mmCIF file of C-alpha atoms in Angstrom:
data_model
loop_
_atom_site.group_PDB
_atom_site.id
_atom_site.type_symbol
_atom_site.label_atom_id
_atom_site.label_comp_id
_atom_site.label_asym_id
_atom_site.label_seq_id
_atom_site.Cartn_x
_atom_site.Cartn_y
_atom_site.Cartn_z
ATOM 1 C CA UNK A 38 5.844 23.210 20.967
ATOM 2 C CA UNK A 39 2.262 22.368 20.841
ATOM 3 C CA UNK A 40 1.781 18.809 19.181
ATOM 4 C CA UNK A 41 -1.114 17.847 16.900
ATOM 5 C CA UNK A 42 -0.050 14.339 16.810
ATOM 6 C CA UNK A 43 0.499 13.612 20.504
ATOM 7 C CA UNK A 44 -3.195 13.682 21.513
ATOM 8 C CA UNK A 45 -3.912 11.327 18.778
ATOM 9 C CA UNK A 46 -1.091 8.955 19.694
ATOM 10 C CA UNK A 47 -2.284 8.973 23.412
ATOM 11 C CA UNK A 48 -5.598 7.713 22.123
ATOM 12 C CA UNK A 49 -4.018 5.042 19.795
ATOM 13 C CA UNK A 50 -1.092 4.015 22.270
ATOM 14 C CA UNK A 51 0.913 2.233 19.554
ATOM 15 C CA UNK A 52 3.398 3.064 16.776
ATOM 16 C CA UNK A 53 4.262 0.118 14.294
ATOM 17 C CA UNK A 54 7.876 0.020 13.290
ATOM 18 C CA UNK A 55 8.686 -1.224 9.916
ATOM 19 C CA UNK A 56 12.255 -2.030 9.622
ATOM 20 C CA UNK A 57 14.587 -3.860 7.276
ATOM 21 C CA UNK A 58 11.844 -5.390 4.960
ATOM 22 C CA UNK A 59 12.013 -5.398 1.178
ATOM 23 C CA UNK A 60 10.834 -2.360 -0.499
ATOM 24 C CA UNK A 61 7.995 -3.956 -2.532
ATOM 25 C CA UNK A 62 6.517 -5.452 0.807
ATOM 26 C CA UNK A 63 6.009 -2.115 2.602
ATOM 27 C CA UNK A 64 2.764 -1.134 0.918
ATOM 28 C CA UNK A 65 1.052 -4.603 1.710
ATOM 29 C CA UNK A 66 2.435 -4.382 5.173
ATOM 30 C CA UNK A 67 0.839 -1.050 5.624
ATOM 31 C CA UNK A 68 -2.335 -2.229 4.246
ATOM 32 C CA UNK A 69 -2.483 -5.229 6.452
ATOM 33 C CA UNK A 70 -1.578 -3.013 9.584
ATOM 34 C CA UNK A 71 -4.318 -0.415 8.619
ATOM 35 C CA UNK A 72 -6.774 -3.107 8.214
ATOM 36 C CA UNK A 73 -5.968 -4.218 11.670
ATOM 37 C CA UNK A 74 -6.595 -0.868 13.238
ATOM 38 C CA UNK A 75 -3.069 0.711 13.376
ATOM 39 C CA UNK A 76 -2.858 4.396 12.785
ATOM 40 C CA UNK A 77 0.826 5.221 13.351
ATOM 41 C CA UNK A 78 3.519 3.739 11.080
ATOM 42 C CA UNK A 79 7.212 4.526 11.493
ATOM 43 C CA UNK A 80 9.545 3.632 8.505
ATOM 44 C CA UNK A 81 13.076 3.298 9.626
ATOM 45 C CA UNK A 82 15.627 5.183 7.536
ATOM 46 C CA UNK A 83 17.780 1.971 7.288
ATOM 47 C CA UNK A 84 15.081 0.289 5.363
ATOM 48 C CA UNK A 85 15.570 0.203 1.576
ATOM 49 C CA UNK A 86 13.718 2.680 -0.180
ATOM 50 C CA UNK A 87 12.712 4.380 3.140
ATOM 51 C CA UNK A 88 12.195 7.951 1.640
ATOM 52 C CA UNK A 89 10.226 6.703 -1.420
ATOM 53 C CA UNK A 90 8.049 4.687 1.004
ATOM 54 C CA UNK A 91 7.448 7.450 3.230
ATOM 55 C CA UNK A 92 6.183 9.656 0.229
ATOM 56 C CA UNK A 93 4.010 6.909 -1.195
ATOM 57 C CA UNK A 94 2.346 6.101 1.998
ATOM 58 C CA UNK A 95 1.661 9.738 2.766
ATOM 59 C CA UNK A 96 -0.114 9.928 -0.531
ATOM 60 C CA UNK A 97 -1.897 6.739 -0.317
ATOM 61 C CA UNK A 98 -3.181 6.979 3.318
ATOM 62 C CA UNK A 99 -3.727 10.715 3.644
ATOM 63 C CA UNK A 100 -5.686 11.324 6.834
ATOM 64 C CA UNK A 101 -5.921 7.562 7.606
ATOM 65 C CA UNK A 102 -2.221 6.639 8.629
ATOM 66 C CA UNK A 103 0.241 8.958 10.314
ATOM 67 C CA UNK A 104 3.658 8.167 8.696
ATOM 68 C CA UNK A 105 6.882 8.947 10.520
ATOM 69 C CA UNK A 106 10.590 8.372 10.164
ATOM 70 C CA UNK A 107 12.646 6.238 12.295
ATOM 71 C CA UNK A 108 16.294 5.577 13.155
ATOM 72 C CA UNK A 109 17.008 9.166 12.161
ATOM 73 C CA UNK A 110 20.489 9.591 13.298
ATOM 74 C CA UNK A 111 21.487 13.163 12.185
ATOM 75 C CA UNK A 112 20.350 16.349 10.841
ATOM 76 C CA UNK A 113 20.691 15.457 7.176
ATOM 77 C CA UNK A 114 18.373 12.384 7.599
ATOM 78 C CA UNK A 115 15.838 14.369 9.427
ATOM 79 C CA UNK A 116 15.732 16.962 6.506
ATOM 80 C CA UNK A 117 15.425 14.300 3.918
ATOM 81 C CA UNK A 118 12.711 12.527 5.803
ATOM 82 C CA UNK A 119 10.477 15.699 6.459
ATOM 83 C CA UNK A 120 11.037 16.528 2.685
ATOM 84 C CA UNK A 121 9.682 13.211 1.758
ATOM 85 C CA UNK A 122 6.697 13.758 3.963
ATOM 86 C CA UNK A 123 7.515 12.309 7.380
ATOM 87 C CA UNK A 124 4.988 13.729 9.936
ATOM 88 C CA UNK A 125 7.102 12.868 12.913
ATOM 89 C CA UNK A 126 10.834 11.898 13.447
ATOM 90 C CA UNK A 127 12.013 9.249 15.833
ATOM 91 C CA UNK A 128 15.782 8.468 16.878
ATOM 92 C CA UNK A 129 17.370 5.747 18.848
ATOM 93 C CA UNK A 130 19.526 8.349 20.584
ATOM 94 C CA UNK A 131 19.244 12.039 21.533
ATOM 95 C CA UNK A 132 20.697 14.361 18.759
ATOM 96 C CA UNK A 133 20.197 17.936 19.744
ATOM 97 C CA UNK A 134 20.543 19.299 16.262
ATOM 98 C CA UNK A 135 17.861 16.918 15.082
ATOM 99 C CA UNK A 136 15.426 18.007 18.001
ATOM 100 C CA UNK A 137 16.121 21.708 17.446
ATOM 101 C CA UNK A 138 15.471 21.335 13.649
ATOM 102 C CA UNK A 139 12.241 19.704 14.088
ATOM 103 C CA UNK A 140 11.008 21.864 16.728
ATOM 104 C CA UNK A 141 11.777 24.880 14.406
ATOM 105 C CA UNK A 142 9.991 23.280 11.558
ATOM 106 C CA UNK A 143 6.907 22.282 13.756
ATOM 107 C CA UNK A 144 7.332 18.659 13.268
ATOM 108 C CA UNK A 145 6.944 16.318 16.199
ATOM 109 C CA UNK A 146 10.244 14.677 17.288
ATOM 110 C CA UNK A 147 10.506 11.763 19.756
ATOM 111 C CA UNK A 148 14.298 11.254 20.604
ATOM 112 C CA UNK A 149 15.609 7.998 22.133
ATOM 113 C CA UNK A 150 16.574 8.501 25.727
ATOM 114 C CA UNK A 151 17.442 6.097 28.659
ATOM 115 C CA UNK A 152 18.547 8.305 31.463
ATOM 116 C CA UNK A 153 16.644 11.048 33.343
ATOM 117 C CA UNK A 154 19.202 13.484 32.176
ATOM 118 C CA UNK A 155 18.649 12.682 28.620
ATOM 119 C CA UNK A 156 14.937 12.917 29.112
ATOM 120 C CA UNK A 157 14.959 16.257 30.726
ATOM 121 C CA UNK A 158 17.308 17.663 28.025
ATOM 122 C CA UNK A 159 15.128 16.468 25.145
ATOM 123 C CA UNK A 160 12.187 18.113 27.030
ATOM 124 C CA UNK A 161 14.175 21.340 27.537
ATOM 125 C CA UNK A 162 14.978 21.384 23.670
ATOM 126 C CA UNK A 163 11.216 21.212 22.828
ATOM 127 C CA UNK A 164 10.589 17.514 22.132
ATOM 128 C CA UNK A 165 7.004 16.845 22.657
ATOM 129 C CA UNK A 166 7.736 13.237 23.932
ATOM 130 C CA UNK A 167 10.764 10.987 24.466
ATOM 131 C CA UNK A 168 11.288 7.374 23.311
ATOM 132 C CA UNK A 169 12.462 5.289 26.199
ATOM 133 C CA UNK A 170 14.820 2.663 24.770
ATOM 134 C CA UNK A 171 15.315 -0.131 25.163
ATOM 135 C CA UNK A 172 12.460 -0.722 27.638
ATOM 136 C CA UNK A 173 12.649 -4.399 27.285
ATOM 137 C CA UNK A 174 16.110 -4.423 28.872
ATOM 138 C CA UNK A 175 15.288 -1.708 31.379
ATOM 139 C CA UNK A 176 12.056 -3.268 32.385
ATOM 140 C CA UNK A 177 8.513 -2.037 32.787
ATOM 141 C CA UNK A 178 9.005 -0.568 36.122
ATOM 142 C CA UNK A 179 11.677 1.721 34.896
ATOM 143 C CA UNK A 180 8.849 4.084 33.356
ATOM 144 C CA UNK A 181 7.051 4.160 36.466
ATOM 145 C CA UNK A 182 10.189 5.069 38.438
ATOM 146 C CA UNK A 183 11.418 7.784 36.094
ATOM 147 C CA UNK A 184 7.826 9.095 35.774
ATOM 148 C CA UNK A 185 7.790 9.820 39.546
ATOM 149 C CA UNK A 186 10.195 12.734 39.436
ATOM 150 C CA UNK A 187 9.548 13.549 35.650
ATOM 151 C CA UNK A 188 5.700 13.304 35.377
ATOM 152 C CA UNK A 189 5.646 16.089 32.904
ATOM 153 C CA UNK A 190 7.586 14.250 30.241
ATOM 154 C CA UNK A 191 5.638 12.091 27.856
ATOM 155 C CA UNK A 192 7.334 8.730 27.261
ATOM 156 C CA UNK A 193 7.035 6.330 24.310
ATOM 157 C CA UNK A 194 8.458 2.921 25.399
ATOM 158 C CA UNK A 195 10.315 1.043 22.674
ATOM 159 C CA UNK A 196 12.461 -1.975 22.216
ATOM 160 C CA UNK A 197 11.354 -5.493 23.339
ATOM 161 C CA UNK A 198 7.561 -4.543 23.686
ATOM 162 C CA UNK A 199 5.275 -7.649 23.459
ATOM 163 C CA UNK A 200 1.914 -8.916 24.512
ATOM 164 C CA UNK A 201 3.105 -9.898 27.839
ATOM 165 C CA UNK A 202 4.565 -6.617 28.948
ATOM 166 C CA UNK A 203 2.740 -3.895 26.912
ATOM 167 C CA UNK A 204 -0.030 -3.545 29.337
ATOM 168 C CA UNK A 205 2.157 -3.027 32.296
ATOM 169 C CA UNK A 206 4.404 -0.361 30.433
ATOM 170 C CA UNK A 207 1.329 1.473 29.437
ATOM 171 C CA UNK A 208 -0.290 1.322 32.985
ATOM 172 C CA UNK A 209 3.084 2.344 34.427
ATOM 173 C CA UNK A 210 2.950 5.718 32.691
ATOM 174 C CA UNK A 211 3.996 5.377 29.020
ATOM 175 C CA UNK A 212 1.667 7.268 26.668
ATOM 176 C CA UNK A 213 2.401 4.780 23.775
ATOM 177 C CA UNK A 214 4.789 1.891 22.784
ATOM 178 C CA UNK A 215 6.764 1.184 19.626
ATOM 179 C CA UNK A 216 6.128 -2.189 18.105
ATOM 180 C CA UNK A 217 8.593 -3.727 15.719
ATOM 181 C CA UNK A 218 9.360 -7.457 15.180
ATOM 182 C CA UNK A 219 6.932 -8.704 17.728
ATOM 183 C CA UNK A 220 4.199 -7.417 15.340
ATOM 184 C CA UNK A 221 5.883 -6.943 11.898
ATOM 185 C CA UNK A 222 7.190 -10.551 11.829
ATOM 186 C CA UNK A 223 9.852 -10.813 9.043
ATOM 187 C CA UNK A 224 8.900 -14.594 8.427
ATOM 188 C CA UNK A 225 5.163 -13.624 7.905
ATOM 189 C CA UNK A 226 6.353 -10.884 5.597
ATOM 190 C CA UNK A 227 8.561 -13.279 3.623
ATOM 191 C CA UNK A 228 5.561 -15.800 3.393
ATOM 192 C CA UNK A 229 3.336 -12.894 2.429
ATOM 193 C CA UNK A 230 0.934 -13.853 5.147
ATOM 194 C CA UNK A 231 -0.573 -10.401 5.499
ATOM 195 C CA UNK A 232 -3.720 -11.837 7.070
ATOM 196 C CA UNK A 233 -1.915 -12.932 9.954
ATOM 197 C CA UNK A 234 -0.241 -9.397 10.223
ATOM 198 C CA UNK A 235 -3.823 -7.937 10.341
ATOM 199 C CA UNK A 236 -4.795 -10.410 12.968
ATOM 200 C CA UNK A 237 -1.740 -9.548 15.124
ATOM 201 C CA UNK A 238 -2.367 -5.833 14.651
ATOM 202 C CA UNK A 239 -5.972 -6.372 15.959
ATOM 203 C CA UNK A 240 -4.795 -8.104 19.075
ATOM 204 C CA UNK A 241 -2.544 -5.455 19.990
ATOM 205 C CA UNK A 242 -5.151 -2.888 19.374
ATOM 206 C CA UNK A 243 -7.581 -4.659 21.435
ATOM 207 C CA UNK A 244 -4.945 -4.847 24.372
ATOM 208 C CA UNK A 245 -4.283 -1.219 24.102
ATOM 209 C CA UNK A 246 -7.957 -0.508 24.529
ATOM 210 C CA UNK A 247 -7.782 -2.294 27.862
ATOM 211 C CA UNK A 248 -5.111 0.184 29.496
ATOM 212 C CA UNK A 249 -6.004 1.585 32.832
ATOM 213 C CA UNK A 250 -8.545 -1.348 33.552
ATOM 214 C CA UNK A 251 -5.758 -3.035 35.774
ATOM 215 C CA UNK A 252 -4.152 0.156 36.966
ATOM 216 C CA UNK A 253 -6.020 0.410 40.300
ATOM 217 C CA UNK A 254 -5.582 -3.199 41.316
#
């Protein structure tokens, strides 16, 4: 399928993952991240009030933030998330029903994959990109190695991405990364230290702007 969001994601290079925070902190977190320059926010479905948060954020940040649902494990969850307003669906695994349904609905779906077989199957089913997970364990070079035979598959690297490995992962061929706890630090959220979240977001955004500068070295 032709993706409207993928070209935008390739520019921004980061999806921020909001997981397991209190329902009343989601809005201020989103505000802090948006102030720091983030455009793609993923609310995981195992977060309290995820569906209500997706609907509210879509309404509040129309055309300023792109809101997706993460940890979508099955077809029912995908349907609920899309109904709530999710603009893209992300899973930790490859569920063929979820991919087929999203493609049918014209919604971007980025399923979790680890092996080349899973990546190619997701591509065959029509996923516009795959989530390579967990890249922190697999290592940044894994992206480069699987991109060699599968250059046509767009990859979003997630799991263990931080300031030290993000540039290498992106320079190795990932179009974007998913950032969770290394950006949305639960301690900062508990302290309501949203200014620090904004600073961290800015730091990652600046890092992403430097992608490609070291690739030729």
